[in-house]
Amino acid sequence: MSQRMVNILVPVVSVVLGLIVGAIVMLVSGFSPVAGYSALWNGIFGDSYNIGETIRTITPYVFSGLAVAFAFRTGMFNIGVEGQLMMGWLAAAYVGQAFEMPTGLHAVVAILAAAVAGGLWAFIPGLLKAKLQVHEVIVTIMMNYIALHTANAAISAISDGGEKTEKIHESASLASEWLASMTQFSRLHWGFVVAILAVIIMWILLEKTTLGYELKSVGFNKNASEYAGMNVSRNIILAMVISGMFAGVGGAMEALGTFGNMMKMTASTGIGFDGIAVALLGANQPFGVLLGAILFGSLKNGGLNMPNEAGIPTEIVSIVIALIIFFVASGYLIRLGLERMSKKNKDTQKIKEGK
Amino acid sequence: MKKRKIGLALTALLASGTLLAACGSNDSKEESKGGDNKDAFSVAMVTDTGGIDDRSFNQSTWEGIQAYGKEAGLKKGDGGYDYLQSASDSDFTTNINNLVRRNFDLVFAVGFKLEDSVKEVAAQQKDAKIAIIDSVVPDLDNVASIMFKANEASYLAGVAAALESKTGKIGFLGGMESNIIGGFEAGFVAGAKAADPKVKVDVQYAGSFGDAAKGQTIAKRMYDSGADIVFHAAGGTGQGLFTEAIAQKKSGNDVWAIGVDRDQYDEGKVDDKTNIVMTSVLKRVDVAAQDMIKRSAAGDFPGGETVTYGLKDDGVGLADSHGAISEKTQKEIDKAQKDIVDGKIEVPEQPKK
């Protein structure tokens, strides 16, 4: 079997395996897997509404995945994407409702504000890591809680004790009547274009610039990079800030696209944490992250339709979707299995030819 | 060669897609047969992130819908009654839309968090009828708002606490400060002061609806400072109050707690004979849901209006005290209840600042 064939087969086999195990779970708990999977399928591609909602769900995952992947590539574990995303969400929602600006420009300013907010939030763990060697995992996790409650307090302050901020002005909105009418009133917004741009920006940054080379180099080996004359602590801080900026823009997608405001939350959104899985699924490559986000977002949105159409409880849906992702992520095992199989075939072929 | 293999993979993908899609259409046909009675009034609901078994208003709404469904002989599913759970805030709109697109005659949106989604869907789907609980959405003809006069029932709880207190000091434990929880506080304080002007009410907020540990810390401080009855309107945070009250009771302190939203008697069990839950301030979301369904089925959907359920409509009230409230106090409570229903007592809606 050629290498290329294996490359194509691995994801296909892993998805099929995930579907089979998911089907067993549904069967055991007394639901029809056929009905379940057709509901999942319809929830993703069923009609233009579902497709619109699926793309909308994918968008923030692209950003959280890019944020985590960028940090990984530069040798950092950014577990604080959740918090950075929330600060970006807050900043974009605030800029969107507090200022008056021409259409288009307003949205750009709001997105930039979100990037700055996310970047600043990630600057703190970056600085602590670079100057005092405080481990960024601990700091970023704790910063998530700080972000959650800071955002809640800020929402109270902005809205005079209310539960959510006011809606952003039309001029800052990424939503489009044209997109909505194309997709039967789905909440599809222009954010997906921004997401694709972000993927390209990250690729250029990492692969085509000196800065990207330095960042990666520090990620591979700090000491060697320092020996080569790179400023390690500057690069660590910069890596976290850029990662945080991606996360912040992800928050802007929720503020300017999906919701048009920000509401008080009692727990994290989960988008940031899922970003870790998205990044790993995509092998920390920008375009891989895009694919990972498409898988995650599609399953997430399609999963909503399983209780709706097939009456399968949300708990079972979560298990089935987790299983599919689990098998996709363990593609390495399947690759190993496939290679073993092809080796055996070759061996038997050789023996046959020897006869 | 390369192209052929990619082509093969694509074909396989397409084939499986068509197969699945085909299964899908078969299935939906079968499902649509599920509703026996085509003229029946079908009802569905969307939960907030608390889930269908939150032991609070989501569960209560669903119980109301189920009761209606049984009465009308309907089945769960299309054309009958159903619910969808929301795992995150971004699911609200999708879920409401899904139910509207399945042609349910009335869709309940449970909780003020769904307000924006309700506005959005209602503006797009003019034929949909949506009822939102705990929030007011004005100016939309296809949305009815359901509110509760929790302050009235809290007033009764205040009367009970003030008269039953032996130390002359009682406590109020709130979740997050908001208009809705403010109603509980205002009613409770007003009732207590009316029953016994000398009573001291210790008001504290935990800043969260899900922090039982913090609830317990606050409850401990209240009990330690001499309060002997504490009323909570704090969701999951209130679990901490029950834990602390049970611990106090075990160490010999004669303390009580008052529950909220539904009868929380089960939460306060110390042993087979002792229970620390004096009573609970009930928000009868199930009663309200059934009433709304009946009105809508009869063609009297109160679109654009706010329907408020109070003591008069049995929409709020006090739970059975299981003997914890003396007959003398109970008479005072009954009197206060009558006065509120008759309009002789006006219960404040928000605490004095």
XYZ file of C-alpha atoms in Angstrom:
708
model
C 0.000 0.000 0.000
C 1.455 3.369 -0.947
C 2.051 6.101 1.634
C -0.506 8.312 -0.087
C -3.167 5.642 0.088
C -2.491 5.269 3.832
C -2.776 9.021 4.258
C -6.208 9.007 2.668
C -7.382 5.837 4.357
C -6.436 6.781 7.928
C -8.966 9.572 8.483
C -11.669 7.640 6.618
C -11.137 4.486 8.652
C -10.979 6.393 11.915
C -14.222 8.240 11.216
C -15.925 4.976 10.227
C -14.659 3.282 13.406
C -15.905 6.187 15.483
C -19.305 5.962 13.798
C -19.477 2.210 14.450
C -18.653 2.504 18.159
C -21.055 5.431 18.430
C -23.719 3.270 16.801
C -23.105 0.529 19.367
C -23.561 3.047 22.183
C -26.868 4.175 20.666
C -28.024 0.584 20.154
C -27.154 -0.396 23.711
C -29.037 2.567 25.116
C -32.062 1.707 23.011
C -31.958 4.217 20.156
C -31.755 3.664 16.429
C -28.281 4.516 15.112
C -29.703 5.013 11.617
C -32.141 7.622 12.869
C -29.415 9.128 15.022
C -26.854 9.468 12.267
C -29.324 10.703 9.711
C -30.339 13.352 12.236
C -26.667 14.210 12.697
C -26.220 14.422 8.931
C -29.304 16.573 8.510
C -28.170 18.772 11.375
C -24.982 19.512 9.472
C -26.062 19.533 5.815
C -29.860 19.080 5.974
C -30.824 22.369 4.386
C -29.387 25.827 3.927
C -30.328 26.782 7.490
C -28.311 23.926 8.938
C -25.355 24.618 6.673
C -25.374 28.267 7.717
C -25.500 27.373 11.397
C -22.755 24.783 10.933
C -20.404 27.332 9.389
C -21.276 29.759 12.176
C -20.421 27.140 14.813
C -17.121 26.343 13.102
C -15.923 29.964 13.044
C -14.933 30.501 16.711
C -13.366 27.024 16.811
C -10.993 28.053 14.039
C -9.737 30.908 16.196
C -9.438 28.993 19.454
C -7.686 26.182 17.566
C -5.262 28.610 15.913
C -4.529 30.243 19.273
C -3.664 26.936 20.921
C -1.751 25.686 17.870
C 0.296 28.871 17.644
C 1.330 28.567 21.275
C 2.168 24.873 20.829
C 4.334 25.616 17.813
C 6.294 28.112 19.862
C 6.746 25.749 22.765
C 4.026 27.143 25.025
C 0.888 25.587 26.481
C -1.793 28.223 26.281
C -4.645 26.792 28.343
C -5.959 30.321 28.762
C -7.602 30.638 25.346
C -10.951 30.560 27.128
C -10.145 33.659 29.160
C -8.522 35.487 26.264
C -11.556 34.753 24.126
C -13.841 36.184 26.794
C -11.817 39.366 27.091
C -11.903 39.718 23.303
C -15.659 39.132 23.334
C -16.084 41.805 25.988
C -13.868 44.321 24.192
C -15.621 43.828 20.848
C -19.076 44.032 22.433
C -18.104 47.225 24.253
C -16.544 48.932 21.233
C -19.508 47.822 19.136
C -22.090 49.472 21.360
C -20.243 52.427 22.892
C -18.906 54.176 19.802
C -20.364 55.443 16.553
C -18.312 54.787 13.447
C -18.868 54.264 9.728
C -20.056 50.810 8.711
C -17.229 48.389 8.088
C -14.584 50.484 9.810
C -16.486 50.004 13.061
C -16.320 46.242 12.741
C -12.607 46.361 11.957
C -11.940 48.574 14.983
C -13.991 46.258 17.196
C -12.074 43.206 15.945
C -8.767 44.977 16.555
C -9.913 45.930 20.046
C -10.715 42.263 20.684
C -7.272 41.249 19.435
C -5.634 43.775 21.734
C -7.711 42.649 24.717
C -6.926 38.974 24.091
C -3.270 39.810 23.511
C -3.031 41.817 26.731
C -4.669 39.008 28.686
C -2.054 36.590 27.334
C 0.756 39.106 27.880
C 0.620 38.556 31.654
C 1.394 34.798 31.619
C 3.946 35.440 28.858
C 5.728 38.043 30.952
C 5.675 35.871 34.067
C 7.058 32.946 32.099
C 9.787 34.962 30.401
C 10.985 36.926 33.408
C 10.216 34.743 36.411
C 9.879 31.249 34.893
C 6.350 30.865 36.293
C 4.748 27.992 34.438
C 2.260 29.346 31.905
C -0.206 26.467 32.380
C -0.961 27.437 35.979
C -1.163 31.129 35.213
C -3.359 30.749 32.132
C -5.781 28.392 33.887
C -6.179 30.823 36.770
C -6.531 33.734 34.356
C -9.568 31.953 32.901
C -11.425 32.326 36.197
C -10.304 35.908 36.524
C -11.544 36.610 32.997
C -14.944 35.009 33.643
C -15.663 37.078 36.727
C -14.029 40.236 35.417
C -16.226 40.012 32.334
C -19.338 39.491 34.482
C -18.466 42.493 36.631
C -17.732 44.587 33.549
C -21.072 43.640 31.999
C -22.804 44.761 35.196
C -20.925 48.053 35.113
C -21.551 48.708 31.411
C -25.245 47.839 31.548
C -26.129 49.432 34.924
C -26.505 46.156 36.742
C -28.073 44.290 33.836
C -27.478 40.727 32.721
C -26.040 41.581 29.311
C -24.575 44.433 27.317
C -26.657 46.360 24.842
C -26.715 45.191 21.253
C -23.892 46.481 19.091
C -24.658 49.103 16.439
C -25.444 47.878 12.942
C -22.201 49.454 11.743
C -20.115 47.023 13.799
C -22.140 43.911 13.005
C -20.724 41.064 10.961
C -24.214 39.702 10.417
C -25.619 40.156 6.950
C -29.184 40.098 5.756
C -28.038 38.605 2.516
C -26.343 35.657 4.238
C -29.327 35.249 6.555
C -31.827 35.245 3.697
C -29.709 32.756 1.753
C -29.804 30.388 4.700
C -33.387 30.734 5.966
C -32.532 33.090 8.844
C -29.507 31.243 10.147
C -27.031 33.315 12.113
C -24.303 32.876 9.504
C -22.114 35.985 9.468
C -19.014 37.278 7.681
C -16.792 35.962 10.455
C -15.985 32.858 8.433
C -14.092 35.035 5.959
C -12.109 36.526 8.841
C -11.416 32.990 10.066
C -10.006 31.905 6.699
C -7.886 35.070 6.620
C -6.585 34.227 10.093
C -5.564 30.746 8.931
C -3.589 32.275 6.051
C -2.040 34.924 8.305
C -0.837 32.293 10.748
C 0.628 30.203 7.952
C 2.529 33.168 6.487
C 3.676 34.277 9.935
C 5.039 30.867 10.888
C 6.419 29.708 7.568
C 7.442 32.823 5.653
C 8.755 35.361 8.163
C 11.902 35.703 10.260
C 9.763 36.343 13.306
C 7.948 33.053 12.786
C 11.239 31.241 12.346
C 12.550 32.703 15.591
C 9.375 31.865 17.478
C 9.465 28.269 16.290
C 13.151 28.031 17.033
C 12.623 29.168 20.630
C 9.896 26.555 20.826
C 12.248 23.793 19.673
C 15.180 24.664 21.863
C 15.463 27.690 24.078
C 19.146 27.360 24.809
C 20.199 26.853 21.234
C 18.134 29.855 20.179
C 19.726 31.998 22.825
C 23.140 30.808 21.722
C 22.235 31.760 18.173
C 21.607 35.289 19.372
C 17.830 35.365 19.639
C 16.076 37.262 22.397
C 14.313 34.357 24.108
C 12.208 36.223 26.636
C 10.970 38.677 24.007
C 9.981 35.760 21.800
C 8.154 33.960 24.624
C 6.111 37.043 25.427
C 5.419 37.696 21.755
C 4.320 34.098 21.192
C 1.779 34.309 24.000
C 0.525 37.709 22.880
C -0.027 36.552 19.277
C -1.751 33.414 20.525
C -3.958 35.564 22.739
C -4.789 37.837 19.817
C -6.157 34.909 17.816
C -8.265 33.946 20.823
C -9.468 37.519 21.255
C -10.632 37.745 17.654
C -12.484 34.462 18.229
C -14.370 36.268 20.976
C -15.115 39.106 18.574
C -16.884 36.590 16.302
C -19.354 35.863 19.121
C -19.748 39.548 19.961
C -20.130 40.918 16.426
C -21.605 37.901 14.685
C -23.482 35.293 16.660
C -24.858 37.218 19.635
C -24.355 40.918 18.982
C -23.665 41.442 22.666
C -22.205 39.686 25.690
C -24.159 38.197 28.557
C -23.125 37.219 32.050
C -21.953 33.653 32.206
C -21.838 31.238 35.097
C -19.212 29.010 33.488
C -16.725 29.071 30.654
C -17.944 28.832 27.065
C -15.878 25.700 26.384
C -14.755 27.028 23.006
C -11.272 27.699 24.339
C -10.883 24.260 25.865
C -12.177 22.545 22.742
C -9.562 24.616 20.928
C -6.893 22.372 22.462
C -8.461 19.335 20.816
C -8.964 21.221 17.544
C -5.287 22.220 17.495
C -4.072 18.696 18.218
C -6.428 17.199 15.628
C -4.960 19.614 13.113
C -1.394 18.671 14.084
C -0.849 22.349 15.013
C -0.763 23.263 11.300
C -2.919 26.275 10.308
C -4.790 24.383 7.578
C -4.998 21.310 9.770
C -6.641 23.460 12.439
C -9.181 24.601 9.876
C -10.076 20.966 9.151
C -10.159 20.151 12.870
C -12.488 23.075 13.497
C -14.740 21.970 10.634
C -15.024 18.502 12.176
C -15.625 19.868 15.675
C -18.075 22.555 14.647
C -20.023 20.261 12.314
C -20.423 17.558 14.936
C -21.361 20.112 17.570
C -24.036 21.724 15.436
C -25.237 18.456 13.912
C -25.439 16.972 17.398
C -28.058 19.574 18.316
C -30.361 17.995 15.785
C -30.092 14.491 17.251
C -32.413 15.142 20.210
C -34.542 17.297 17.921
C -35.102 14.795 15.110
C -34.322 11.401 16.595
C -35.177 11.979 20.252
C -31.765 10.893 21.467
C -30.888 12.488 24.815
C -28.124 15.085 24.806
C -25.989 12.936 27.111
C -25.853 10.095 24.572
C -25.186 12.604 21.797
C -22.199 13.952 23.727
C -20.814 10.432 24.122
C -21.248 9.593 20.436
C -19.608 12.815 19.290
C -16.765 12.402 21.770
C -16.220 8.875 20.430
C -15.975 10.058 16.834
C -13.440 12.720 17.807
C -11.594 10.189 19.952
C -11.124 7.841 17.018
C -10.072 10.632 14.688
C -7.502 11.742 17.230
C -6.147 8.225 17.660
C -5.438 8.030 13.927
C -1.888 7.039 14.771
C -3.032 3.627 15.992
C -4.984 3.054 12.824
C -2.020 4.138 10.725
C 0.085 1.606 12.577
C -2.502 -1.106 11.986
C -2.788 -0.316 8.281
C 0.978 -0.370 7.832
C 1.266 -3.719 9.601
C -1.453 -5.115 7.366
C 0.176 -3.910 4.175
C 3.516 -5.285 5.349
C 1.979 -8.700 5.898
C 0.379 -8.577 2.468
C 3.711 -7.700 0.951
C 5.391 -10.521 2.817
C 2.836 -13.045 1.675
C 3.134 -11.675 -1.840
C 6.870 -12.152 -1.711
C 6.458 -15.709 -0.503
C 3.984 -16.397 -3.273
C 6.321 -14.881 -5.833
C 9.152 -16.962 -4.374
C 7.218 -20.080 -5.212
C -3.308 7.086 -10.489
C -3.385 9.686 -7.745
C -6.467 11.315 -9.198
C -8.285 8.039 -9.511
C -7.850 7.270 -5.835
C -9.053 10.650 -4.709
C -11.983 10.220 -7.063
C -12.690 6.841 -5.496
C -12.657 8.336 -2.003
C -15.000 11.126 -3.082
C -17.380 8.684 -4.695
C -17.417 6.598 -1.539
C -18.149 9.686 0.526
C -20.945 10.766 -1.790
C -22.433 7.301 -1.827
C -22.481 7.096 1.960
C -23.984 10.562 2.038
C -26.829 9.664 -0.261
C -27.405 6.497 1.692
C -27.655 8.387 4.961
C -29.822 11.051 3.417
C -32.132 8.374 2.057
C -32.444 6.814 5.497
C -33.225 10.241 6.828
C -36.181 10.877 4.593
C -37.680 7.476 5.334
C -37.387 8.129 8.988
C -38.956 11.523 9.070
C -41.973 10.105 7.295
C -42.377 7.501 9.987
C -42.005 10.071 12.702
C -44.597 12.405 11.334
C -47.121 9.594 11.687
C -46.427 9.679 15.449
C -48.954 12.367 16.239
C -52.326 10.595 16.201
C -54.456 13.623 16.670
C -53.801 16.187 13.976
C -55.901 18.885 15.565
C -54.243 18.573 18.951
C -52.473 21.613 20.305
C -48.773 20.749 20.328
C -46.334 22.239 22.798
C -42.561 22.236 23.182
C -39.958 23.948 25.308
C -36.307 24.989 25.200
C -34.354 24.814 28.446
C -31.662 27.235 29.458
C -28.252 25.803 30.276
C -29.544 24.375 33.567
C -30.962 21.370 31.725
C -34.289 19.565 31.938
C -33.645 18.039 35.390
C -32.400 21.156 37.168
C -34.881 20.655 40.060
C -35.991 24.167 39.324
C -37.933 26.038 36.690
C -36.828 24.012 33.652
C -38.010 20.827 35.310
C -41.129 22.548 36.565
C -42.079 23.795 33.102
C -41.551 20.331 31.658
C -43.747 18.830 34.391
C -46.468 21.283 33.464
C -46.159 20.406 29.777
C -46.168 16.677 30.515
C -49.263 17.047 32.661
C -51.000 18.822 29.795
C -49.797 16.195 27.323
C -51.195 13.349 29.409
C -54.474 15.132 29.905
C -54.827 15.749 26.180
C -53.689 12.222 25.316
C -50.678 13.361 23.344
C -47.394 11.599 22.717
C -43.878 12.906 23.072
C -42.603 13.978 19.643
C -43.878 15.854 16.618
C -47.448 17.042 16.942
C -47.458 16.268 20.668
C -45.052 17.645 23.223
C -41.281 17.739 23.392
C -38.288 19.589 24.802
C -34.781 20.502 23.667
C -31.893 21.121 26.021
C -29.366 23.888 25.510
C -25.770 23.055 26.338
C -24.517 26.585 25.767
C -25.864 30.065 25.170
C -25.319 29.744 21.432
C -27.810 26.845 21.281
C -30.851 28.899 22.305
C -31.650 30.343 18.894
C -31.025 27.073 17.064
C -33.226 25.144 19.473
C -36.129 27.594 19.348
C -35.837 27.696 15.564
C -35.805 23.892 15.358
C -39.003 23.605 17.367
C -40.727 26.373 15.426
C -39.753 24.656 12.184
C -41.290 21.436 13.486
C -44.581 23.355 13.686
C -45.240 23.200 17.396
C -48.226 25.406 18.149
C -46.601 26.907 21.228
C -42.937 27.022 22.221
C -41.810 27.872 25.747
C -38.458 29.569 26.218
C -37.467 29.034 29.827
C -35.434 31.745 31.519
C -34.448 35.348 30.969
C -31.260 34.269 29.216
C -33.300 33.297 26.153
C -34.716 36.786 25.714
C -32.519 37.833 22.778
C -33.045 34.547 20.975
C -36.808 34.806 21.419
C -36.821 38.322 19.970
C -34.735 37.179 17.031
C -36.794 34.127 16.122
C -40.116 35.859 16.747
C -39.195 38.671 14.379
C -38.356 36.165 11.633
C -41.022 33.519 12.152
C -44.213 35.533 12.321
C -46.439 32.463 12.603
C -44.649 31.063 15.626
C -46.136 31.458 19.087
C -43.515 31.742 21.791
C -43.929 32.148 25.547
C -40.942 33.290 27.570
C -40.656 32.671 31.292
C -39.077 35.144 33.731
C -38.526 37.884 31.190
C -40.573 40.580 29.502
C -40.452 40.817 25.703
C -42.802 43.639 24.736
C -44.011 44.796 21.310
C -44.014 41.419 19.590
C -47.463 40.033 18.824
C -46.264 36.452 18.754
C -44.494 36.476 22.117
C -46.192 36.210 25.498
C -44.177 36.970 28.612
C -44.694 35.060 31.848
C -43.631 36.630 35.137
C -44.084 35.598 38.748
C -44.824 37.701 41.782
C -42.201 35.901 43.817
C -42.196 38.893 46.160
C -45.701 37.958 47.354
C -44.755 34.441 48.389
C -41.493 35.746 49.848
C -43.586 38.128 51.957
C -45.348 35.123 53.477
C -41.992 33.465 54.105
C -40.879 36.678 55.848
C -43.958 36.571 58.083
C -43.277 32.930 58.923
C -39.588 33.517 59.661
C -40.139 36.604 61.816
C -42.815 34.925 63.938
C -41.023 31.606 64.287
C -37.604 33.107 65.074
C -36.540 32.706 68.690
C -33.525 34.988 68.454
C -35.231 37.872 66.670
C -32.701 37.638 63.870
C -33.188 36.056 60.433
C -31.179 35.927 57.219
C -31.612 36.238 53.448
C -29.095 34.576 51.150
C -29.278 35.816 47.538
C -27.567 34.454 44.432
C -26.562 37.213 42.057
C -28.008 40.679 42.466
C -30.685 41.223 39.842
C -34.265 42.383 39.545
C -35.604 38.856 39.892
C -33.715 38.035 43.100
C -34.405 41.575 44.311
C -38.107 40.649 44.318
C -37.468 37.783 46.714
C -35.428 39.996 49.018
C -37.917 42.875 49.039
C -40.887 40.606 49.783
C -39.075 38.675 52.503
C -37.854 41.791 54.328
C -41.240 43.514 54.024
C -43.097 40.461 55.368
C -40.700 40.052 58.282
C -40.877 43.715 59.272
C -44.667 43.726 58.994
C -44.986 40.707 61.269
C -42.418 41.881 63.805
C -41.006 45.408 63.409
C -38.147 44.588 65.791
C -36.798 41.644 63.800
C -33.333 41.989 62.280
C -32.804 40.760 58.714
C -29.256 39.997 57.584
C -29.148 40.301 53.756
C -26.175 38.824 51.902
C -25.439 37.961 48.285
C -23.081 35.187 47.198
C -22.450 36.556 43.706
C -23.187 33.202 42.119
C -25.961 30.677 41.607
C -23.643 27.702 41.558
C -21.251 28.121 44.471
C -22.449 25.852 47.286
C -19.200 26.315 49.232
C -19.678 30.061 49.368
C -23.326 29.590 50.282
C -22.244 27.466 53.222
C -19.698 30.040 54.405
C -22.315 32.794 54.358
C -24.896 30.582 56.059
C -22.411 29.680 58.795
C -21.662 33.336 59.445
C -25.379 34.096 59.663
C -26.151 31.241 62.049
C -23.060 31.998 64.163
C -24.095 35.624 64.515
C -27.432 34.596 65.996
C -29.780 34.254 63.044
C -31.862 31.097 63.385
C -33.872 31.077 60.139
C -32.283 31.714 56.724
C -34.175 32.005 53.428
C -32.236 31.503 50.209
C -32.958 32.584 46.654
C -29.651 31.423 45.273
C -30.153 28.301 43.118
C -27.303 25.842 43.573
C -25.562 28.146 46.028
C -28.454 27.413 48.384
C -27.306 23.801 48.712
C -24.580 25.183 50.984
C -27.254 26.666 53.238
C -28.879 23.255 53.677
C -25.535 21.580 54.361
C -24.717 24.154 57.035
C -28.172 24.074 58.601
C -28.007 20.279 58.887
C -24.563 20.517 60.505
C -25.817 23.158 62.967
C -28.849 21.072 63.814
C -26.669 18.046 64.486
C -24.515 20.056 66.890
C -27.606 21.067 68.812
C -28.474 24.500 67.401
C -32.161 24.972 66.688
C -31.927 26.447 63.177
C -34.149 26.428 60.077
C -33.790 27.094 56.376
C -36.410 28.177 53.828
C -36.168 26.788 50.296
C -36.987 28.368 46.972
C -38.654 27.728 43.563
C -39.909 24.216 44.361
C -40.538 22.283 47.571
C -37.030 21.642 48.857
C -38.133 19.561 51.843
C -36.106 16.591 50.590
C -32.888 18.575 50.720
C -33.167 19.283 54.425
C -33.340 15.803 55.888
C -31.219 15.379 59.040
C -32.547 11.965 60.088
C -35.862 10.155 59.845
C -37.592 12.509 62.264
C -35.756 15.798 61.833
C -35.770 18.176 58.904
C -34.395 21.699 58.764
C -36.517 22.982 55.864
C -39.292 25.036 57.418
C -41.071 25.703 54.131
C -40.253 26.747 50.556
C -41.252 29.715 48.451
C -42.841 28.083 45.425
C -42.809 29.434 41.927
C -45.442 27.331 40.208
C -43.999 27.420 36.705
C -45.927 24.224 35.982
C -49.221 25.921 36.852
C -48.309 28.901 34.695
C -47.256 26.689 31.777
C -50.517 24.731 31.859
C -52.546 27.903 32.110
C -50.695 29.413 29.154
C -51.222 26.248 27.082
C -54.930 26.185 27.849
C -55.373 29.844 26.986
C -53.440 29.466 23.744
C -55.271 26.295 22.728
C -58.547 28.133 23.221
C -57.351 30.819 20.820
C -56.583 33.319 23.541
C -52.799 33.558 23.153
C -51.765 36.702 25.023
C -49.259 37.866 22.397
C -47.386 41.048 23.208
C -48.676 40.933 26.782
C -47.076 40.112 30.084
C -48.990 37.618 32.164
C -48.076 37.791 35.824
C -48.836 34.908 38.138
C -49.167 35.736 41.821
C -50.790 34.390 44.966
C -54.204 35.035 43.465
C -53.631 32.686 40.515
C -51.886 30.037 42.613
C -48.766 30.861 40.602
C -46.659 31.354 43.716
C -47.080 30.202 47.296
C -45.586 28.504 50.319
C -44.918 24.768 50.465
C -46.241 22.488 53.179
C -44.269 23.080 56.392
C -44.677 19.490 57.650
C -45.531 20.883 61.073
C -42.551 23.213 61.363
C -44.774 26.287 61.418
C -47.019 26.685 64.484
C -50.756 27.084 64.071
C -50.595 30.582 65.456
C -48.069 31.636 62.823
C -49.998 29.824 60.123
C -53.047 31.942 60.949
C -50.986 35.102 60.480
C -49.676 33.755 57.168
C -53.189 32.945 55.969
C -54.301 36.423 56.972
C -51.403 38.057 55.118
C -52.132 35.903 52.082
C -55.770 36.977 52.077
C -54.776 40.619 52.436
C -52.369 40.392 49.527
C -54.942 38.678 47.307
C -57.531 41.290 48.285
C -55.082 44.060 47.568
C -54.967 45.320 51.171
C -51.239 44.730 51.345
C -49.021 45.903 48.541
C -45.744 43.985 48.524
C -42.718 45.990 47.338
C -41.123 44.674 44.143
C -37.590 45.853 44.747
C -35.572 46.326 47.943
C -35.121 49.850 49.253
C -31.732 51.186 48.329
